[in-house]
Coordinates of C-alpha atoms in Angstrom, one line a residue:
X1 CA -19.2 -77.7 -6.5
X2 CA -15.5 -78.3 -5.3
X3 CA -14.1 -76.9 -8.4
X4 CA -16.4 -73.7 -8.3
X5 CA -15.6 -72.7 -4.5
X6 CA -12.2 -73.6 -5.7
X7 CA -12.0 -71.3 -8.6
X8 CA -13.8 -68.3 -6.5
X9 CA -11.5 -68.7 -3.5
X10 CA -8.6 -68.3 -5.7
X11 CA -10.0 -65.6 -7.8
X12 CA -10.4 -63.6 -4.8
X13 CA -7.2 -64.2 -3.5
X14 CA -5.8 -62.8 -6.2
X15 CA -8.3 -59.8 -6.3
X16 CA -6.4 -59.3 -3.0
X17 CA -3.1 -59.5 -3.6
X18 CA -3.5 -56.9 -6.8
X19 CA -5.2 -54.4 -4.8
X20 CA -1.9 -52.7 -3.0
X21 CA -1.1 -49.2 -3.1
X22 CA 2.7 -48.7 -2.8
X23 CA 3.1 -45.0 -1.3
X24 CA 6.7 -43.4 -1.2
X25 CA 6.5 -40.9 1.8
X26 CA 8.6 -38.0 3.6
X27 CA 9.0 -40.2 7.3
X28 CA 6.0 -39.3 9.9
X29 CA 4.0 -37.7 7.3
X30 CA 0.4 -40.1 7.4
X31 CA -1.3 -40.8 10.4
X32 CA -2.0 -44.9 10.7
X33 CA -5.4 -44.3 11.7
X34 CA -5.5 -42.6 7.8
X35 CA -4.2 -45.6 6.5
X36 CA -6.2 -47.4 8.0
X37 CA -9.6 -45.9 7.0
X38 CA -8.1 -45.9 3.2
X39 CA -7.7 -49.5 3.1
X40 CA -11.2 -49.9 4.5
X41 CA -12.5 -47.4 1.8
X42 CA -11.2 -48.9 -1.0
X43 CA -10.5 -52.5 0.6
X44 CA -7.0 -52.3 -0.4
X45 CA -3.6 -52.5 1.3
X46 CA -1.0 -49.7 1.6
X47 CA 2.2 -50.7 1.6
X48 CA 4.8 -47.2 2.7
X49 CA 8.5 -46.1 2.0
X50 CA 9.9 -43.4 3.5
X51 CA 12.8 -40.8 2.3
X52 CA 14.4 -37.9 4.5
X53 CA 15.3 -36.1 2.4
X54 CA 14.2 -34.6 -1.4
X55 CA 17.4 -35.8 -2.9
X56 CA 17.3 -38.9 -1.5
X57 CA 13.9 -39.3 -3.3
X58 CA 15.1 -37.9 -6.8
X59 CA 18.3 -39.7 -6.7
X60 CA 16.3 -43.2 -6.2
X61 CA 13.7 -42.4 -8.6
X62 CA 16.6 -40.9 -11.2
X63 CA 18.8 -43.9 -10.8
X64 CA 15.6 -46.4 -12.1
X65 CA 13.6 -47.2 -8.7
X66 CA 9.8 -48.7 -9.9
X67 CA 7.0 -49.8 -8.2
X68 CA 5.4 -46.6 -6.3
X69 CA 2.2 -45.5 -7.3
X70 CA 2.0 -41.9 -5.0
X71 CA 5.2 -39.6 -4.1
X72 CA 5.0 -36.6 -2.2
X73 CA 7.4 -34.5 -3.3
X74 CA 7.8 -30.7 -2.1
X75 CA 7.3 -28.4 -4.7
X76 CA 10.9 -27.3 -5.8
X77 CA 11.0 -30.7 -6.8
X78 CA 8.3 -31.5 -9.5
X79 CA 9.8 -29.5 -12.3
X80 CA 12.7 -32.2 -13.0
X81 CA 10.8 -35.4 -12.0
X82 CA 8.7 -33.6 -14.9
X83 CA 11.6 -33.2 -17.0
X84 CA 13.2 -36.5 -16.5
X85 CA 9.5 -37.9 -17.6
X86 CA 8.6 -39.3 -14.1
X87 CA 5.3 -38.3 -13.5
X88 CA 1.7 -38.8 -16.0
X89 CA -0.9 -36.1 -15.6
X90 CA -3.4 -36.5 -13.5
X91 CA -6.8 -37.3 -14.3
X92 CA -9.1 -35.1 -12.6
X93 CA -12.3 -36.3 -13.3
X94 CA -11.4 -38.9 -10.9
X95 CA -10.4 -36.6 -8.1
X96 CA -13.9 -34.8 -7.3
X97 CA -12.3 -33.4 -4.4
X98 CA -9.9 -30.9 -6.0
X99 CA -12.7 -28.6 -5.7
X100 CA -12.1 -28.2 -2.0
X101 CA -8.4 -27.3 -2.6
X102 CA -7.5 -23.4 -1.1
X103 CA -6.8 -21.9 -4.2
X104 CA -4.2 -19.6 -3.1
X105 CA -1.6 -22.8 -2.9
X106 CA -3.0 -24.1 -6.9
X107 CA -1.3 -23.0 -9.7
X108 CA 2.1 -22.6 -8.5
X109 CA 4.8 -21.9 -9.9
X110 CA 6.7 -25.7 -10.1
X111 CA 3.1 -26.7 -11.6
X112 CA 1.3 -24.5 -13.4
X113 CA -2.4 -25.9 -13.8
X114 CA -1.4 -28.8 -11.7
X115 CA -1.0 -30.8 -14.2
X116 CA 0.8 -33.2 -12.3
X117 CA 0.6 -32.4 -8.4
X118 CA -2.5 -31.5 -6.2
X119 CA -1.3 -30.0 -2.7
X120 CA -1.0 -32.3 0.1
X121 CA 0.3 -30.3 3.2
X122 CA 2.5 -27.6 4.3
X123 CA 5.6 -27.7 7.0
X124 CA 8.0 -24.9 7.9
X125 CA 11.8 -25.6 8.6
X126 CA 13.0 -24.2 11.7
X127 CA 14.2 -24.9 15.3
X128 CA 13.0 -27.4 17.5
X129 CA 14.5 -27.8 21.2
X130 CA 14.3 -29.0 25.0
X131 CA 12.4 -26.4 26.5
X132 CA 13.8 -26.7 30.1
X133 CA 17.3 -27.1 28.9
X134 CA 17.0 -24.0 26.5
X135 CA 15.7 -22.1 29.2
X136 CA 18.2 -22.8 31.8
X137 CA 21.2 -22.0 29.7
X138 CA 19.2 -18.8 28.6
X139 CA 19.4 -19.4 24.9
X140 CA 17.6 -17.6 22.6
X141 CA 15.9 -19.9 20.1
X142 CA 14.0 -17.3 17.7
X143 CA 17.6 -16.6 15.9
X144 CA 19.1 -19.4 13.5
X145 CA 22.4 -18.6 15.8
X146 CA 21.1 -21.2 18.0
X147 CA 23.0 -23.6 15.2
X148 CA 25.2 -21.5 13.6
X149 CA 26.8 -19.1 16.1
X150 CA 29.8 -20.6 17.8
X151 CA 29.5 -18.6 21.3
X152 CA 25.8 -20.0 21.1
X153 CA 26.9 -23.8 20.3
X154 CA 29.7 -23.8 22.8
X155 CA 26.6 -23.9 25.5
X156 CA 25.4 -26.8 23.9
X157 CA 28.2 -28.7 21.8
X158 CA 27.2 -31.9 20.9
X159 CA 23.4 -31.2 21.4
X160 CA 22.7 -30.5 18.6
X161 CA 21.5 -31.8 14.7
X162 CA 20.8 -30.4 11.4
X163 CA 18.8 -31.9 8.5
X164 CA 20.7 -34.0 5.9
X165 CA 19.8 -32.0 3.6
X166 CA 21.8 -29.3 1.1
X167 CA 19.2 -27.1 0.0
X168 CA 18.2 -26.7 3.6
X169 CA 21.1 -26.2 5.4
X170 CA 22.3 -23.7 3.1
X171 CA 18.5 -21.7 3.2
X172 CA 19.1 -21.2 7.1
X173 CA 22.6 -20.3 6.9
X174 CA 21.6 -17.8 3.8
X175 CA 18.4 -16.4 6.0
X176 CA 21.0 -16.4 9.0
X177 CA 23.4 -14.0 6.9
X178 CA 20.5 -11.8 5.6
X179 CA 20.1 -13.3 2.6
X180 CA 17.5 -15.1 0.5
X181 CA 17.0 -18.8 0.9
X182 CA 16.6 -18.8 -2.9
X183 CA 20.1 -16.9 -3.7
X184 CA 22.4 -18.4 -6.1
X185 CA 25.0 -15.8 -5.6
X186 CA 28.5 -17.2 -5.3
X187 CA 29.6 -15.0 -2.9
X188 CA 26.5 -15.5 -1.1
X189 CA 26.4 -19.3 -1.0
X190 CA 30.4 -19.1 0.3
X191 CA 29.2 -17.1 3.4
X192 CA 26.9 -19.6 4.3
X193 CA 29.4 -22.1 3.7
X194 CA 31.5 -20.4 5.8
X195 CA 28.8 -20.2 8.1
X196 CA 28.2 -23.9 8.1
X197 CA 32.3 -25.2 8.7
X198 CA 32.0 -23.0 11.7
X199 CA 29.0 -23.9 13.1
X200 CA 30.0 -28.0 12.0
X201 CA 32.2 -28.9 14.6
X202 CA 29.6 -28.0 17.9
X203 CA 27.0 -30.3 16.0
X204 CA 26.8 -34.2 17.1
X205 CA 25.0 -34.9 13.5
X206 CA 23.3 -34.2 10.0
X207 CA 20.3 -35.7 10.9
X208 CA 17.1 -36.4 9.0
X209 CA 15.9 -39.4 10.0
X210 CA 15.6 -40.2 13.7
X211 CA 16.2 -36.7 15.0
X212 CA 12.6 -36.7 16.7
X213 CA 13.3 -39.7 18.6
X214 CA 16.9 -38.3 20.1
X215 CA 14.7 -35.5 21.2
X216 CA 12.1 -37.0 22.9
X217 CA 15.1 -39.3 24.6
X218 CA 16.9 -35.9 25.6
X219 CA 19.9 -37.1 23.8
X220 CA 19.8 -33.7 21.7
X221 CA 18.6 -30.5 23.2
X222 CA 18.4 -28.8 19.7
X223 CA 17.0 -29.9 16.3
X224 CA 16.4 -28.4 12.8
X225 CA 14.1 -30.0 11.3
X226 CA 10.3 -29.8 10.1
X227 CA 7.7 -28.4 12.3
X228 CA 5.5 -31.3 11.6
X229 CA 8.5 -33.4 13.3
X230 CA 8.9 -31.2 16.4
X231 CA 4.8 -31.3 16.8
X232 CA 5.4 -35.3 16.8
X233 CA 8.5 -35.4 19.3
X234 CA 6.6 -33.2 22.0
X235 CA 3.7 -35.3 21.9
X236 CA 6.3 -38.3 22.4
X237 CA 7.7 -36.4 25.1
X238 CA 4.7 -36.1 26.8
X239 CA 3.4 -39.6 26.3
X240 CA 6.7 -40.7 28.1
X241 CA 6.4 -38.5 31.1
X242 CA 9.6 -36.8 30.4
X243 CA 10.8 -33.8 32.8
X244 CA 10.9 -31.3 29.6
X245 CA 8.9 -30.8 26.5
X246 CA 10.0 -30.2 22.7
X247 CA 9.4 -26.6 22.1
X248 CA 9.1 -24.9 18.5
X249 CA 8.8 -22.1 16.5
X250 CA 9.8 -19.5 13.8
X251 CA 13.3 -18.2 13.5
X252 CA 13.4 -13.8 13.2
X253 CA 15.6 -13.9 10.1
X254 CA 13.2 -16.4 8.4
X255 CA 12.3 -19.9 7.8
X256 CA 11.6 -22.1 4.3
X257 CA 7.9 -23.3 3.6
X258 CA 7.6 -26.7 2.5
X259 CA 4.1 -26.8 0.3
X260 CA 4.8 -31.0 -0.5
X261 CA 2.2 -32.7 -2.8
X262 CA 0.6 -35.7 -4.4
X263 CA 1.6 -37.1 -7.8
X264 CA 1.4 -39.9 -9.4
X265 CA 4.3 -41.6 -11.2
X266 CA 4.1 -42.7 -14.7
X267 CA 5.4 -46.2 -13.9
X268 CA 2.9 -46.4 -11.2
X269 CA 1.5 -50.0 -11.1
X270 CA -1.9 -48.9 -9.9
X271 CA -3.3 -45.4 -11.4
X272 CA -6.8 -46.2 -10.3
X273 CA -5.7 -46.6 -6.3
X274 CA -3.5 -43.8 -6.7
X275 CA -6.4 -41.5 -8.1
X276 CA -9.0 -43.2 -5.1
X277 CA -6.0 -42.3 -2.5
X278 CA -5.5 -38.6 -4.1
X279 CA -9.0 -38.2 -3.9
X280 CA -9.7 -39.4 0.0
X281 CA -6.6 -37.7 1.1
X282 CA -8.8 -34.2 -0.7
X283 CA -11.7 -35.0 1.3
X284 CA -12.2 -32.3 4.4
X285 CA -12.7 -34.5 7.3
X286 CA -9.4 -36.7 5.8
X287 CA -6.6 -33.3 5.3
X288 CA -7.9 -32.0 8.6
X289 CA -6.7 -35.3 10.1
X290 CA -3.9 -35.1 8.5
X291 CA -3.1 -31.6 10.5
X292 CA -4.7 -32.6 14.1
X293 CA -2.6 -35.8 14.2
X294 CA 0.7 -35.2 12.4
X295 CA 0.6 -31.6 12.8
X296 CA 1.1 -30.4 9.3
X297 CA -0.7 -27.0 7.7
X298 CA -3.6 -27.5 5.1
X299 CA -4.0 -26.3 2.0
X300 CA -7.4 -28.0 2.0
X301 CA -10.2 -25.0 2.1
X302 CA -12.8 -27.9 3.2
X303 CA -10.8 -28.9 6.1
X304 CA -10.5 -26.0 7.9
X305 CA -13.7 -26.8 9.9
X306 CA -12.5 -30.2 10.9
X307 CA -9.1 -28.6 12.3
X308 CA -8.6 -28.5 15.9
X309 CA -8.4 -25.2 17.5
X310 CA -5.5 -25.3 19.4
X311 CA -4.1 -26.7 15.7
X312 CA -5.4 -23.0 14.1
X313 CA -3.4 -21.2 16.7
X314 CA 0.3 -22.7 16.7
X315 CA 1.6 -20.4 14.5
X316 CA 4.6 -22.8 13.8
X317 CA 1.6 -24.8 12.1
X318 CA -0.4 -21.5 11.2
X319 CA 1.8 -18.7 10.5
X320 CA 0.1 -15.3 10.7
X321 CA -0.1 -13.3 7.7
X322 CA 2.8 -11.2 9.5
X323 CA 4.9 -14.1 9.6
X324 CA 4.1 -15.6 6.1
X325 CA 5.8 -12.7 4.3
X326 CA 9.2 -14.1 5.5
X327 CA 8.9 -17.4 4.5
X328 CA 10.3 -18.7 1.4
X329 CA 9.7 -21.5 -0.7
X330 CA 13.2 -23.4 -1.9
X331 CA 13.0 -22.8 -6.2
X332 CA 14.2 -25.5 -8.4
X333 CA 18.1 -25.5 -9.0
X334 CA 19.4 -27.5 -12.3
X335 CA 22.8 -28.0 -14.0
X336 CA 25.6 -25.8 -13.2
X337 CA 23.3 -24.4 -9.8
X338 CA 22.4 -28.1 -8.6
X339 CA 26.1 -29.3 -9.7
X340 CA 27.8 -26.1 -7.7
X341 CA 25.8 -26.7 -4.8
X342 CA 26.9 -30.0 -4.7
X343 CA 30.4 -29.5 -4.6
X344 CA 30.0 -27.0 -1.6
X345 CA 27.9 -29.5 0.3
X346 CA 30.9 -32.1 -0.2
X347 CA 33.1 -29.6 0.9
X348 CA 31.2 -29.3 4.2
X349 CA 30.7 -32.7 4.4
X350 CA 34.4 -33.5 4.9
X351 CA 36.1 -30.7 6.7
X352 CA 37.2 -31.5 10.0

């Protein structure tokens, strides 16, 4: 009898330690709570890592890294992971949920069919800031000169961060000059540089990791960032008491939509969680979660019932159908672009 209870204790044990999900995340972008009622769902364990940026996530992934079963990657970014043969198709007579999909964010562009990617959420890019302070040095922070225009900055030198990130840096100094996010122009892509060495010295960082909590602290006054992040910091804000709030909202010239989304890497040690996970995150109740308590946009039809309704009316969260026409998804860039882009970056990177 010793042997048997033996023999089942160990062969649960091991049940156990198989049954891990290993999901590679933006930062901030689950709630624990959701996490929580996976692992009961499937009596699993999730076990998170986070990136800050997109090509922070493609450069680990290029450069070998194994072990994750989910990514959620923004949309620009699926076409190479598909090239560079990261990602399996997805099976979807395992994910009965697609159905509740909105299907005006299916078929997109980067994944046509979605072969490989189901949506997960949507963000926009755009300003985040101490309300009080903003107010009492009567800045404007509807324009991107908030961060880019010297006579602006000068109010607030050393206040302020922008994402670590290339391709969204340039967009809002593109958007800021009157052009598109998407431009590849060379003439184009030196104004924003331009733009950028200007605006560079005023800044305290490039910041895309820990940029909520120096808000919430009142160590920075400004932020660019995602709006998902600046719904996070001014609930922190409150929660602390502090004498100010973190305001947000769109910038006039126009802000970059982030429409990020499931996959499922081809080295992924568990396809069968990853598919349960896909699916629960496509359940209505589960994506509207997702938006009341991380503050994210849905692309879930079936959760729009389920969403809070002072969720349905921050139109940082919800842009109107006004505001939607001037925001731009980022497009793919690859060889020459991606390599030209890079250079200017470095270039910003190390002037003084």
């Amino acid at each position: 009898m010793k042997k048997i209870l033996l023999a089942l204790m160990l062969a649960a044990g091991t049940a156990s330690a198989e049954d891990v999900l290993h999901l590679y995340n933006w930062n901030n972008y689950i709630a624990p709570e959701t996490v929580k009622n996976f692992e009961k769902s499937c009596k699993c364990r999730v076990v998170q890592d986070y990136y800050g940026a997109m090509e922070e996530m493609l450069a680990k992934l290029a450069a070998g890294a194994k072990g994750y079963d989910v990514v959620i990657p923004t949309g620009f970014a699926i076409p190479p992971m598909v090239k560079q043969n990261l990602l399996q198709p997805l099976d979807k007579a395992k994910l009965p949920n697609a159905k509740n999909e909105n299907p005006a964010f299916m078929n997109a562009a980067f994944d046509q069919g979605n072969k490989y990617s189901l949506p997960y959420a949507f963000s926009t890019t755009l300003v985040g800031y101490n309300d009080k302070k903003i107010k009492e040095l009567g800045i404007d922070p509807t324009s991107w000169a908030i961060i880019f225009d010297p006579a602006v900055l000068a109010k607030i030198k050393g206040k302020v961060t922008v994402l670590d990130d290339s391709r969204e840096v340039f967009a809002a100094a593109l958007m800021y000059n009157g052009f598109s996010a998407n431009s590849t122009n060379p003439d184009e892509w030196k104004k924003a540089q331009e733009t950028i060495i200007k605006a560079k010295p005023f800044w305290a960082a490039f910041n895309g990791q820990s940029y909520i909590k120096e808000l919430t602290l009142g160590n920075i006054w400004v932020a660019h960032g995602y709006s998902s992040d600046m719904f996070q910091a001014n609930i922190d804000a409150k929660a602390a008491k502090r004498a100010f709030g973190v305001a947000y909202g769109l910038q006039k010239e126009g802000n970059t939509l982030s429409v990020d989304n499931m996959v499922v890497l081809k080295t992924a040690p568990r396809p069968d969680l990853a598919a349960k996970f896909i699916d629960f995150m496509l359940d209505g109740k589960n994506a509207a979660e997702l938006t009341n308590m991380i503050g994210t946009g849905t692309p879930n039809a079936a959760a729009a019932q389920f969403v809070k309704p002072e969720m349905k009316q921050n139109s940082a969260v919800f842009p109107s159908a006004e505001q939607m026409k001037k925001l731009q998804q980022l497009t793919a860039l690859e060889g020459k672009q991606l390599r030209d882009l890079g250079r200017l970056w470095t270039q910003v990177k190390t002037a003084k």
